[in-house]
XYZ file of C-alpha atoms in Angstrom:
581
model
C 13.479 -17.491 14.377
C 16.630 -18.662 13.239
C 18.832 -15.717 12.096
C 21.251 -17.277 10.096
C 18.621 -19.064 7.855
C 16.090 -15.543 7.952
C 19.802 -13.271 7.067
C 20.196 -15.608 4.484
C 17.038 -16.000 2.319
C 16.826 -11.881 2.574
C 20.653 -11.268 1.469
C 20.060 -14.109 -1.666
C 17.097 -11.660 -2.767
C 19.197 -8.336 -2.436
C 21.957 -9.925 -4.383
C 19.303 -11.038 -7.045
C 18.119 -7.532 -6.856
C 21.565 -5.888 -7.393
C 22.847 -8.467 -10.210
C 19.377 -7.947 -12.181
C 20.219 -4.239 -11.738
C 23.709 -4.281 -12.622
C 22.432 -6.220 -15.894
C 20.512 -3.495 -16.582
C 23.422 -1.369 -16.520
C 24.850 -3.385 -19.535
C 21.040 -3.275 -21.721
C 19.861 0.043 -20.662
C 21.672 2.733 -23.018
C 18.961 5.217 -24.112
C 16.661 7.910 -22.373
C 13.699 5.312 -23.496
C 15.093 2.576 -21.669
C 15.443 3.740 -18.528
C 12.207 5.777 -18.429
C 9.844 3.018 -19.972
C 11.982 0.198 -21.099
C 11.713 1.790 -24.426
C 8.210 0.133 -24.694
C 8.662 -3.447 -25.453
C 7.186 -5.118 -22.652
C 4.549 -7.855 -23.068
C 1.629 -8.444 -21.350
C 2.430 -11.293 -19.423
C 5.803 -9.769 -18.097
C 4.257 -6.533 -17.429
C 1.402 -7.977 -15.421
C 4.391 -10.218 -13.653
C 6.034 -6.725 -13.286
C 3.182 -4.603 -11.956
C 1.770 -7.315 -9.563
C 5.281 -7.697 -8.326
C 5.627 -3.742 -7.614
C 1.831 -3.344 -6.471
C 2.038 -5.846 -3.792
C 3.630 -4.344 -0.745
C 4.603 -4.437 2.375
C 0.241 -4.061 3.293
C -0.305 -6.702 1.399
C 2.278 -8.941 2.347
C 2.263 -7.534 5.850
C -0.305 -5.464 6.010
C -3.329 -7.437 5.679
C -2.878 -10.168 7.681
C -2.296 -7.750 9.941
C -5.494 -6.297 10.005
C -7.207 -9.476 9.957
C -5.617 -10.603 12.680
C -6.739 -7.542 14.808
C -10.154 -7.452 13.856
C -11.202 -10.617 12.659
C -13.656 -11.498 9.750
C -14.761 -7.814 9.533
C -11.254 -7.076 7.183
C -11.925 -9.977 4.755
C -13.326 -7.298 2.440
C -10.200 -4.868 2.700
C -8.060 -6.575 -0.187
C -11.132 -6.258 -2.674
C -10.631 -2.497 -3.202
C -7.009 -3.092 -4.168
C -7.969 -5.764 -6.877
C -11.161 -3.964 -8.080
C -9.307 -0.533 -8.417
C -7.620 -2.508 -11.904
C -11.246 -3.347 -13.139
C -11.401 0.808 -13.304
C -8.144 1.274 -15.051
C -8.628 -1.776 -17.496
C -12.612 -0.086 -18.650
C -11.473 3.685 -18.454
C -7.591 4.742 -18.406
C -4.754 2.072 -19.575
C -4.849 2.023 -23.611
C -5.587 5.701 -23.330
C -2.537 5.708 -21.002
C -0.805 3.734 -23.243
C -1.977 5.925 -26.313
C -0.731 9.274 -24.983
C 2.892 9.051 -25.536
C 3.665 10.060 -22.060
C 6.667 8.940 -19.708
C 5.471 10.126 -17.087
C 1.766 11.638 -15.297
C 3.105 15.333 -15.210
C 3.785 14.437 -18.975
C 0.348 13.089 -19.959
C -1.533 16.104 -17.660
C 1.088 19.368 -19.921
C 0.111 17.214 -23.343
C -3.543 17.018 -22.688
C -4.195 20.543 -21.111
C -1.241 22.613 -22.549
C -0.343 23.647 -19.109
C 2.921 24.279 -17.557
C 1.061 25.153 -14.388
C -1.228 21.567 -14.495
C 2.168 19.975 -15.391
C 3.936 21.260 -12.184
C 1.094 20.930 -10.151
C 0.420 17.289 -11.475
C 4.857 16.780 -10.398
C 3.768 18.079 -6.969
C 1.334 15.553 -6.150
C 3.365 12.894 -8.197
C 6.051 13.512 -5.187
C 3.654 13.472 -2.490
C 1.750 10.570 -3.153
C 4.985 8.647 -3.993
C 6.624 9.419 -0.690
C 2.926 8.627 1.270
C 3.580 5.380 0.055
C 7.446 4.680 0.109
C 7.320 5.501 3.533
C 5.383 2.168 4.570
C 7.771 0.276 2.524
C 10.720 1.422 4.569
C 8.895 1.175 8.204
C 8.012 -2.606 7.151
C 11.436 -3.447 5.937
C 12.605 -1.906 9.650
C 9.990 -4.568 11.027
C 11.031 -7.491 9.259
C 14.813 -7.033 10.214
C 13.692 -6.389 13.802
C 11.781 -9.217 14.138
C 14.847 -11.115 12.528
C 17.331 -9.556 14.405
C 16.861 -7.656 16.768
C 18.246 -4.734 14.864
C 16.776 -1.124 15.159
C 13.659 -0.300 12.693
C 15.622 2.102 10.838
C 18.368 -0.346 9.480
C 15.890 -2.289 7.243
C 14.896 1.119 5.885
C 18.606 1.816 5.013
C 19.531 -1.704 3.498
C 16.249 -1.572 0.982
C 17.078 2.388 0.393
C 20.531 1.613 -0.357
C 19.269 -1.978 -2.759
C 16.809 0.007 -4.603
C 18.651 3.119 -5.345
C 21.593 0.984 -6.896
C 19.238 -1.709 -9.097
C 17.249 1.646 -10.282
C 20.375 3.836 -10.875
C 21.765 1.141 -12.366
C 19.047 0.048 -15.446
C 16.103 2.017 -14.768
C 12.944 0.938 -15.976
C 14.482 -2.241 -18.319
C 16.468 -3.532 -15.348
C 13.280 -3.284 -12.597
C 10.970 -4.568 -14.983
C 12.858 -8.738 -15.029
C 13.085 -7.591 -10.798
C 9.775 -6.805 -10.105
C 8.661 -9.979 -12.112
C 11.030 -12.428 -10.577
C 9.569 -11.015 -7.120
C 5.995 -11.400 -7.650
C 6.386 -14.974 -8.407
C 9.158 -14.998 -5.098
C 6.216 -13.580 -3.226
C 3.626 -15.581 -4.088
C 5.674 -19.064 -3.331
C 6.469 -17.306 -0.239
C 3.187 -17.241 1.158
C 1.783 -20.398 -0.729
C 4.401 -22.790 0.754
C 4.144 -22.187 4.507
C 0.481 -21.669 3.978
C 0.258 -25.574 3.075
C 2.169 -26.585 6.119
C 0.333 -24.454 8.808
C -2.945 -25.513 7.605
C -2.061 -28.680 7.959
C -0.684 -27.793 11.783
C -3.724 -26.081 12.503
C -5.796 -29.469 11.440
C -3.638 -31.387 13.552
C -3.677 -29.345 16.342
C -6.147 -31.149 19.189
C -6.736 -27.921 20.885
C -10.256 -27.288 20.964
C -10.981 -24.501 17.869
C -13.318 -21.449 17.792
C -15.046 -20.330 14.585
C -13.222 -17.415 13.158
C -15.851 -14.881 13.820
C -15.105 -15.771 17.868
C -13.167 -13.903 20.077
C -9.442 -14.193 20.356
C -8.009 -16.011 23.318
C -4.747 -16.818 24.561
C -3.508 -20.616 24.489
C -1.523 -20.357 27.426
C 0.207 -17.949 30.316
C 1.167 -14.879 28.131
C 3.213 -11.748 29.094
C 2.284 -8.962 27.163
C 4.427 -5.206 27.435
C 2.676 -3.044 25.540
C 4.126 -1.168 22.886
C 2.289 2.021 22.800
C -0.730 3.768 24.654
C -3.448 1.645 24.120
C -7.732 1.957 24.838
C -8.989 -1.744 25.228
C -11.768 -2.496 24.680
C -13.803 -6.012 27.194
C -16.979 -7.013 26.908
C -16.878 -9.193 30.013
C -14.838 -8.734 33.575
C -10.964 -9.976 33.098
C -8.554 -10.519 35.517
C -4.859 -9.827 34.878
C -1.338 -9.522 36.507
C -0.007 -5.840 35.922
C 2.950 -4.000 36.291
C 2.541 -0.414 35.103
C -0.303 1.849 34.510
C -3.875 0.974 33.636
C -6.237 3.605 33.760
C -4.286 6.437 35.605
C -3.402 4.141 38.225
C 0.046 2.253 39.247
C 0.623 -1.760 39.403
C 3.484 -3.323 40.347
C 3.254 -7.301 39.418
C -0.559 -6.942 41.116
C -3.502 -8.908 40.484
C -6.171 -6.447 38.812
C -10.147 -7.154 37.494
C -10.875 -5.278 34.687
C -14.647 -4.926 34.398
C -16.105 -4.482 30.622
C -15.681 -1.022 29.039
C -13.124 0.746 28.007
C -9.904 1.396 29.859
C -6.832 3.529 29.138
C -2.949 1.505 29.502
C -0.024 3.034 29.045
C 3.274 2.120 26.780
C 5.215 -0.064 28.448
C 3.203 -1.753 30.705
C 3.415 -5.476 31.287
C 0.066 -7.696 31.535
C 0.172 -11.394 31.917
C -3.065 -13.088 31.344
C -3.741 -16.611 32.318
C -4.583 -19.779 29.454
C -8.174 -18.841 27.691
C -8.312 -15.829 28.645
C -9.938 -13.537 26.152
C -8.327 -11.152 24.316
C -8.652 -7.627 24.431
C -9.764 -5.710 21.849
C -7.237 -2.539 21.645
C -8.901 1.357 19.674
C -12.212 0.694 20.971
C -13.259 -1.257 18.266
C -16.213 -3.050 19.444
C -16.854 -1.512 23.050
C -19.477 -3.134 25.230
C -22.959 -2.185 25.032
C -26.386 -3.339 23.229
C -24.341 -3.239 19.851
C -21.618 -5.026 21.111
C -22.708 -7.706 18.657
C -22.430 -6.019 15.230
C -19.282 -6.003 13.527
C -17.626 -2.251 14.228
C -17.242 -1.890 10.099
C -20.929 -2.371 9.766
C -22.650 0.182 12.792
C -24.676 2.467 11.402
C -23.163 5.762 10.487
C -25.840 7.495 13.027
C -24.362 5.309 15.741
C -22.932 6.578 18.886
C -19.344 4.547 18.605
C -16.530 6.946 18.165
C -14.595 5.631 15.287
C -17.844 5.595 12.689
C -16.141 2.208 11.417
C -19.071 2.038 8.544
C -18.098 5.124 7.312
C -13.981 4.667 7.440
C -14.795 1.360 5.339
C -16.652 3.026 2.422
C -13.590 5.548 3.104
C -10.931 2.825 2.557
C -13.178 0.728 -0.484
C -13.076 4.063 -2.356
C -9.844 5.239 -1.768
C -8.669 2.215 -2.837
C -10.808 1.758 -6.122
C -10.328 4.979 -7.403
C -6.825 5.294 -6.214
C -5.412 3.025 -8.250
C -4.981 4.365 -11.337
C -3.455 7.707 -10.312
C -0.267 5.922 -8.487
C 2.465 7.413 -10.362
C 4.477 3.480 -9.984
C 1.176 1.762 -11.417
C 0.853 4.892 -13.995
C 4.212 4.502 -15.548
C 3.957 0.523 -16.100
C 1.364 1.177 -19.029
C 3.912 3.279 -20.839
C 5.663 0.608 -21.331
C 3.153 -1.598 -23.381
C 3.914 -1.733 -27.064
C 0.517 -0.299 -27.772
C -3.322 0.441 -25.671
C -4.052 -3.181 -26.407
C -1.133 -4.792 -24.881
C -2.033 -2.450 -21.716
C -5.296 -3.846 -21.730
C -4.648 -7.182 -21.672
C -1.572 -6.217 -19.103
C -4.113 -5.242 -16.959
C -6.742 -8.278 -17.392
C -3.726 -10.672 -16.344
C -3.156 -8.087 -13.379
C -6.394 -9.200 -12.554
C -5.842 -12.503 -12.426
C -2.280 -12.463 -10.559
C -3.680 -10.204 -7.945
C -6.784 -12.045 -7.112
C -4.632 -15.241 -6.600
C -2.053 -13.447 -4.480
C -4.824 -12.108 -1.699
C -5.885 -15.235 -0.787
C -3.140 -16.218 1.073
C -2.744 -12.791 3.278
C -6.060 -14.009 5.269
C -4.857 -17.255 5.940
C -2.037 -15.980 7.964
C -4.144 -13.102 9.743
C -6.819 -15.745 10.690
C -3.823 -17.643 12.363
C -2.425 -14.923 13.744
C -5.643 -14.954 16.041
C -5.170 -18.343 17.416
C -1.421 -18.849 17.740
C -0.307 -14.690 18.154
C -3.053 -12.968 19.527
C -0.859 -11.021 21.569
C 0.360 -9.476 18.599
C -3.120 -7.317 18.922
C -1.363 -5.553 22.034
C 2.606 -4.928 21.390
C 1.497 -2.739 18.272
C 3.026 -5.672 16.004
C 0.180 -7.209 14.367
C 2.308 -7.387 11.081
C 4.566 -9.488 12.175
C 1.909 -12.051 12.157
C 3.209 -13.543 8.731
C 6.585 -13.857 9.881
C 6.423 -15.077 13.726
C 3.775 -18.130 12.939
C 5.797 -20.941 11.298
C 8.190 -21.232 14.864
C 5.072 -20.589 16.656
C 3.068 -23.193 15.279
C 5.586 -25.525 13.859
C 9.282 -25.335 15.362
C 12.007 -26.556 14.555
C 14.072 -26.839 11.390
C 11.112 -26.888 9.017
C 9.658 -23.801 11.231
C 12.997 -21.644 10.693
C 13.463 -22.547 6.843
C 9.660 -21.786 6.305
C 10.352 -18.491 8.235
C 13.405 -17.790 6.328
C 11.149 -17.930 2.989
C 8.272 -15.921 4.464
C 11.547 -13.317 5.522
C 12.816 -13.073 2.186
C 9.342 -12.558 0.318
C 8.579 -10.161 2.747
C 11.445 -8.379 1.920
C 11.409 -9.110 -1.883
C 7.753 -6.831 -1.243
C 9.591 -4.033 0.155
C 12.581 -3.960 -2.727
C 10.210 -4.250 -5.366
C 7.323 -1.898 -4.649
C 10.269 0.509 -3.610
C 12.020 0.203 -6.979
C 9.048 1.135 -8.895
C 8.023 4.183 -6.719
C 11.325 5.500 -6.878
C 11.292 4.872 -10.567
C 8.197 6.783 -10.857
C 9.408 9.935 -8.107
C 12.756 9.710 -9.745
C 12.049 10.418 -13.355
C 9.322 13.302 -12.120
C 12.663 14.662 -10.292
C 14.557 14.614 -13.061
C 12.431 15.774 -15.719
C 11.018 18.597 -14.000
C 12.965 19.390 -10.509
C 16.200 18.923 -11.146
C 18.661 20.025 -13.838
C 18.222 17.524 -16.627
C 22.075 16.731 -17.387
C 21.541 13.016 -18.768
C 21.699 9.922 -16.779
C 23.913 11.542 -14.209
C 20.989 13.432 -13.150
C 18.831 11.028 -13.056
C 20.622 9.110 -10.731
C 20.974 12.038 -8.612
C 16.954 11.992 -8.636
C 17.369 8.340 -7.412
C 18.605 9.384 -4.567
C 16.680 12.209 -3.497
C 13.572 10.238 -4.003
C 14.703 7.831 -1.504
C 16.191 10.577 0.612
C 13.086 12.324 1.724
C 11.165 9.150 2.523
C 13.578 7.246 4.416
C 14.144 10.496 6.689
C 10.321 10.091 7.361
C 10.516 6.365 8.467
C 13.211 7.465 11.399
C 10.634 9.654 12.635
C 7.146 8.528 11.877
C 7.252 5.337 14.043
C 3.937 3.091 14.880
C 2.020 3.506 11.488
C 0.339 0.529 10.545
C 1.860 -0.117 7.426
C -1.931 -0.463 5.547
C -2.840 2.317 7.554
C -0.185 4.490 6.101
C -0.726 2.945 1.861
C -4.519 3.641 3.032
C -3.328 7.376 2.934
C -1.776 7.565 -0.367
C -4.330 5.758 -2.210
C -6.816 8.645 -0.843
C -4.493 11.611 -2.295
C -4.282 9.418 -5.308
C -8.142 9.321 -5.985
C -8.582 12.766 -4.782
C -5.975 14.226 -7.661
C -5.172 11.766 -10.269
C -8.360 10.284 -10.529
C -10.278 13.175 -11.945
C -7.795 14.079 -14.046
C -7.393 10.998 -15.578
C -11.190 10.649 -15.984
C -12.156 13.829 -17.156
C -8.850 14.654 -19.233
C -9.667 11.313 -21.238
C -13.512 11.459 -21.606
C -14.625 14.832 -21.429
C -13.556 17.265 -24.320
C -14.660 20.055 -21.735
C -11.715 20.059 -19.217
C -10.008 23.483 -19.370
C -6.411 24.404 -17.747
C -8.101 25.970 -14.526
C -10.491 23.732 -13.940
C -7.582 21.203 -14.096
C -5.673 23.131 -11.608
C -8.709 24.144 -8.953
C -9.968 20.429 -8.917
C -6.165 18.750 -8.168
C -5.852 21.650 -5.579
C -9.097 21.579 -3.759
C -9.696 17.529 -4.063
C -5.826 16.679 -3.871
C -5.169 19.232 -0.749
C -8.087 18.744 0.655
C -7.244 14.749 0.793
C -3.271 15.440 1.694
C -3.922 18.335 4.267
C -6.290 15.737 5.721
C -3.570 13.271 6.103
C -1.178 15.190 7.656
C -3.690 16.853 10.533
C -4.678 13.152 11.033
C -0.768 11.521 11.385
C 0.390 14.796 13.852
C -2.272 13.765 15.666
C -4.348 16.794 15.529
C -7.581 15.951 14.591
C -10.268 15.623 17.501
C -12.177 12.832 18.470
C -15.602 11.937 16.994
C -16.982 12.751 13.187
C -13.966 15.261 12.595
C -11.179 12.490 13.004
C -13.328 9.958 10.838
C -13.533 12.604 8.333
C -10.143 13.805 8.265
C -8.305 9.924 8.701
C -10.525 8.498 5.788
C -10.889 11.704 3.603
C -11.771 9.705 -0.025
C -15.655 9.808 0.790
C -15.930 13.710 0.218
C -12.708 14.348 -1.104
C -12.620 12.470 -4.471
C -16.154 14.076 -5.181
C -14.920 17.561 -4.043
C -12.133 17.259 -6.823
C -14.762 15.972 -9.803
C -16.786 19.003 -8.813
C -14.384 21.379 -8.910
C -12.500 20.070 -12.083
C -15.960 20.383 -13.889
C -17.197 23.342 -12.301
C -14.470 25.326 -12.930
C -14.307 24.275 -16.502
C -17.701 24.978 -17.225
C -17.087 28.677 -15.951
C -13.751 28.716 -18.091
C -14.919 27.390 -21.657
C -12.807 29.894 -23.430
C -9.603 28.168 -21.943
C -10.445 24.583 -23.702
C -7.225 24.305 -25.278
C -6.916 24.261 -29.428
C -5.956 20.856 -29.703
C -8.426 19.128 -27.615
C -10.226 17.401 -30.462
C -6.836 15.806 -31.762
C -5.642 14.986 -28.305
C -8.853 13.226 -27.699
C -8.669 11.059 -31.000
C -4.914 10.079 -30.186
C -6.047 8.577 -26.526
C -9.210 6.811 -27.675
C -8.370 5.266 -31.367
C -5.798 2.804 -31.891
C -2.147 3.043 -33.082
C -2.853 2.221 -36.695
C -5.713 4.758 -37.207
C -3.774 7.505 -34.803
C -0.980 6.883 -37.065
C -3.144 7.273 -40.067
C -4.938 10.612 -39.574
C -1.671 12.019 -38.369
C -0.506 11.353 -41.272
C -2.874 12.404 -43.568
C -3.164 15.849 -41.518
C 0.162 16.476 -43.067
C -0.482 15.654 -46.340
């Protein structure tokens, strides 16, 4: 890829970034307009906005990514992220809207009367929000790697260092016109070169497998391995290693692997001839009498180690429930004019979203024919960015890669703005000492701070892997809350606080044994890597258990609270008033 071209598309969005910001500096002015834009913001802009913030680096990246290692079988994995809005739109955003909140620790202390649900609901705001900055930063240390050779962690600096000025800068006013001009930057991005390697792949005389078919390599490939790897043949292969494959040492020798599993270590070179097929790296498939059915769809009874039925309803519910409880989505709706502005906000979400994920599959399905060694280096989202010189070359190849560069990076800036929007005003409302906007952009900082020291260290998480995470703490904390404290008049303070402990802990103590590598192999990893399935209805139980034992504790304005979040502004407005007369 050409660098100069790629450098060049990604420092025109940072400077767009940084001039949007440093106009925000000149229309932000009050404690409104940096926290919610002081609540002006249409539908159609919003929806521009949150699309813009919501798509990441796993969906830009991410998702081709995942396609592209396992095929067909991840054509469903973008459905949970669009569906999780058709929960929000039916049962949280006008009451979202209708609370009065800035922020979720605000909504959680004005519904429940709690200090101690308030600091509990700032801890998790923190945690999820760095679960999911931290993917933002590794992919931004990808993309600038693949463009230049540079170490990961400098793309993790340059979109730390971006994002803390446009947010310090204007806040919520300023990110709001970034994130909007970025959703529309990532979606010509993709649409563009999509048109043009279609069009190559229709023109390509190479003979062309269905989708569903194996990957193979076009020609001589030399593959070094990026990490220890299990692969994963169905059939005998034959190739050329130098390094270790299954305990043993190669030096540029000939070797036939027969089908099974067998173990390679990092670093290790394999050069496989033209059509040969590719191997399948984590065990996926496996050989055997099964070997047939797609690893997402084995029975959950099955003998195959990674229970790949089960971590799929894991992922589909993390993701639909997950959604409404990240604090960056959360805080968008506070900045609708009223519940039915965040309504329709939300329908045109819809809309935007759905349009934007068709593109992601395109690329992955690609990936397979033109990258497939991708599958083995432990860079399988880099697919988006390495096929237009792969498959087309030549100026048009490098300015189409340039684009793809700088929407990939407009992804990281602007899903990074609006986390550390939402982390930042947590920090400074409630963490640190609240001396005006000095202190808030002291927050800035630290909320990129802690995440960005994670990136340096937490190397070789796929980047939907790691959002995968943080939408499971999400649903596991957030999503009762938000459920029960808007439709059930029974939710007391305690049950409040037992169900975000025991759900929300449960779900993040999960995903830390799983990323330090200590959970063992079999049903206990499945369990702990994909915790939504029992954690999300460990936290509803608890939340209503506990409140059921605690009825004395329903607070004394329940009833009032209630009526504010489900009728609209006019009639709010109207019994308030006529309370005080």
């Amino acid at each position: 890829m050409n660098q100069t071209y790629a450098l060049t598309a990604v420092t025109v969005v940072v400077l767009v970034t940084v001039l949007v910001g440093a106009l925000g500096l000149r229309i932000s002015r009050t404690t409104s307009d940096f926290y919610v834009a002081s609540r002006t913001v249409g539908p159609r802009l919003n929806a521009a906005a949150i699309s813009g913030e919501y798509l990441s680096a796993a969906s830009f990246l991410g998702v081709a990514g995942l396609v592209l290692l396992q095929g067909p079988e991840m054509l469903w994995y973008p459905v949970g992220y669009t569906a999780g809005y058709l929960v929000l739109l039916a049962l949280v955003a006008a009451p979202l809207r209708r609370s009065g909140a800035y922020t979720l620790p605000d909504f959680a202390e004005g519904r429940l009367q709690s200090q101690a649900v308030r600091r509990i609901a700032v801890a998790f705001v923190l945690g999820v929000g760095w679960l999911y900055l931290l993917p933002q930063l590794q992919g931004a240390g990808l993309t600038l790697e693949v463009l230049t050779g540079a170490p990961r962690w400098v793309g993790g600096v340059v979109v730390a260092f971006v994002v803390t000025a446009a947010v310090a800068a204007g806040g919520m006013r300023s990110i709001t016109f970034v994130q909007a001009f970025q959703y529309w930057l990532k979606l010509t991005a993709l649409l563009v070169p999509a048109f043009f390697l279609i069009a190559a792949w229709a023109g390509d005389g190479a003979p062309r497998a269905s989708f569903d078919a194996p990957a193979v390599f076009r020609e001589h490939t030399a593959v070094t391995v990026g990490e220890d790897l299990r692969l994963s043949l169905d059939a005998p292969l034959t190739v050329t290693v130098t390094g270790q494959v299954d305990g043993r040492s190669y030096a540029a020798a000939p070797l036939e692997l027969t089908a099974g599993q067998h173990s390679v270590r990092a670093r290790t070179r394999l050069e496989f001839t033209s059509g040969s097929v590719v191997p399948v790296p984590d065990a996926r498939a496996g050989a055997g009498a099964d070997r047939d059915v797609p690893g997402w769809s084995k029975p959950l009874s099955g003998d195959g180690r990674e229970h790949r039925l089960y971590a799929t309803y894991g992922l589909i519910l993390a993701t639909f429930l997950g959604t409404m409880g990240l604090p960056h989505v959360a805080v968008r709706f506070y900045t609708s004019p009223d519940g039915r502005a965040a309504r329709r906000t939300t329908l045109v979400v819809l809309g935007l979203l759905g349009v934007f994920y068709l593109l992601p599959q395109v690329y992955g399905a690609l990936g397979r024919i033109y990258a497939p060694e991708l599958a083995l280096t432990g860079d399988a989202d880099a697919a988006v960015l390495v096929l237009p010189e792969r498959m087309l070359g030549g100026l048009l190849g490098e300015l189409l890669g340039a684009l793809l560069a700088g929407g990939a990076f407009a992804a990281f800036l602007s899903t990074a703005s609006g986390l550390t929007m939402a982390v930042a005003g947590v920090l400074h409302q409630d963490v640190l000492p609240r001396r005006g906007l000095g202190s808030f952009r002291l927050a800035v900082v630290v909320a990129l701070a802690v995440p960005l020291a994670g990136a340096a260290t937490a190397t070789h998480v796929p980047v939907a892997d790691a959002v995968g995470l943080a939408f499971a703490v999400s649903a596991s904390s957030f999503c009762p809350l938000l459920v029960l404290g808007i439709w059930w008049s029974g939710l007391t303070p305690p049950g409040a606080v037992a169900g975000l402990l025991t759900g929300g802990g449960a779900a993040l103590g999960a995903v830390v044994v799983t990323r330090c590598g200590l959970a063992p192999a079999g049903w206990a990893h499945a369990l702990l890597a994909w915790p939504a399935v029992w954690s999300v209805p460990l936290g509803f139980l608890t939340m209503v258990l506990v409140s059921l034992a605690t009825r004395s504790r329903i607070p004394a304005g329940t009833a009032a609270a209630l009526a504010r979040l489900h009728l609209p502004e006019d009639v709010a407005g109207d019994r308030a008033a006529g309370g005080a007369r």
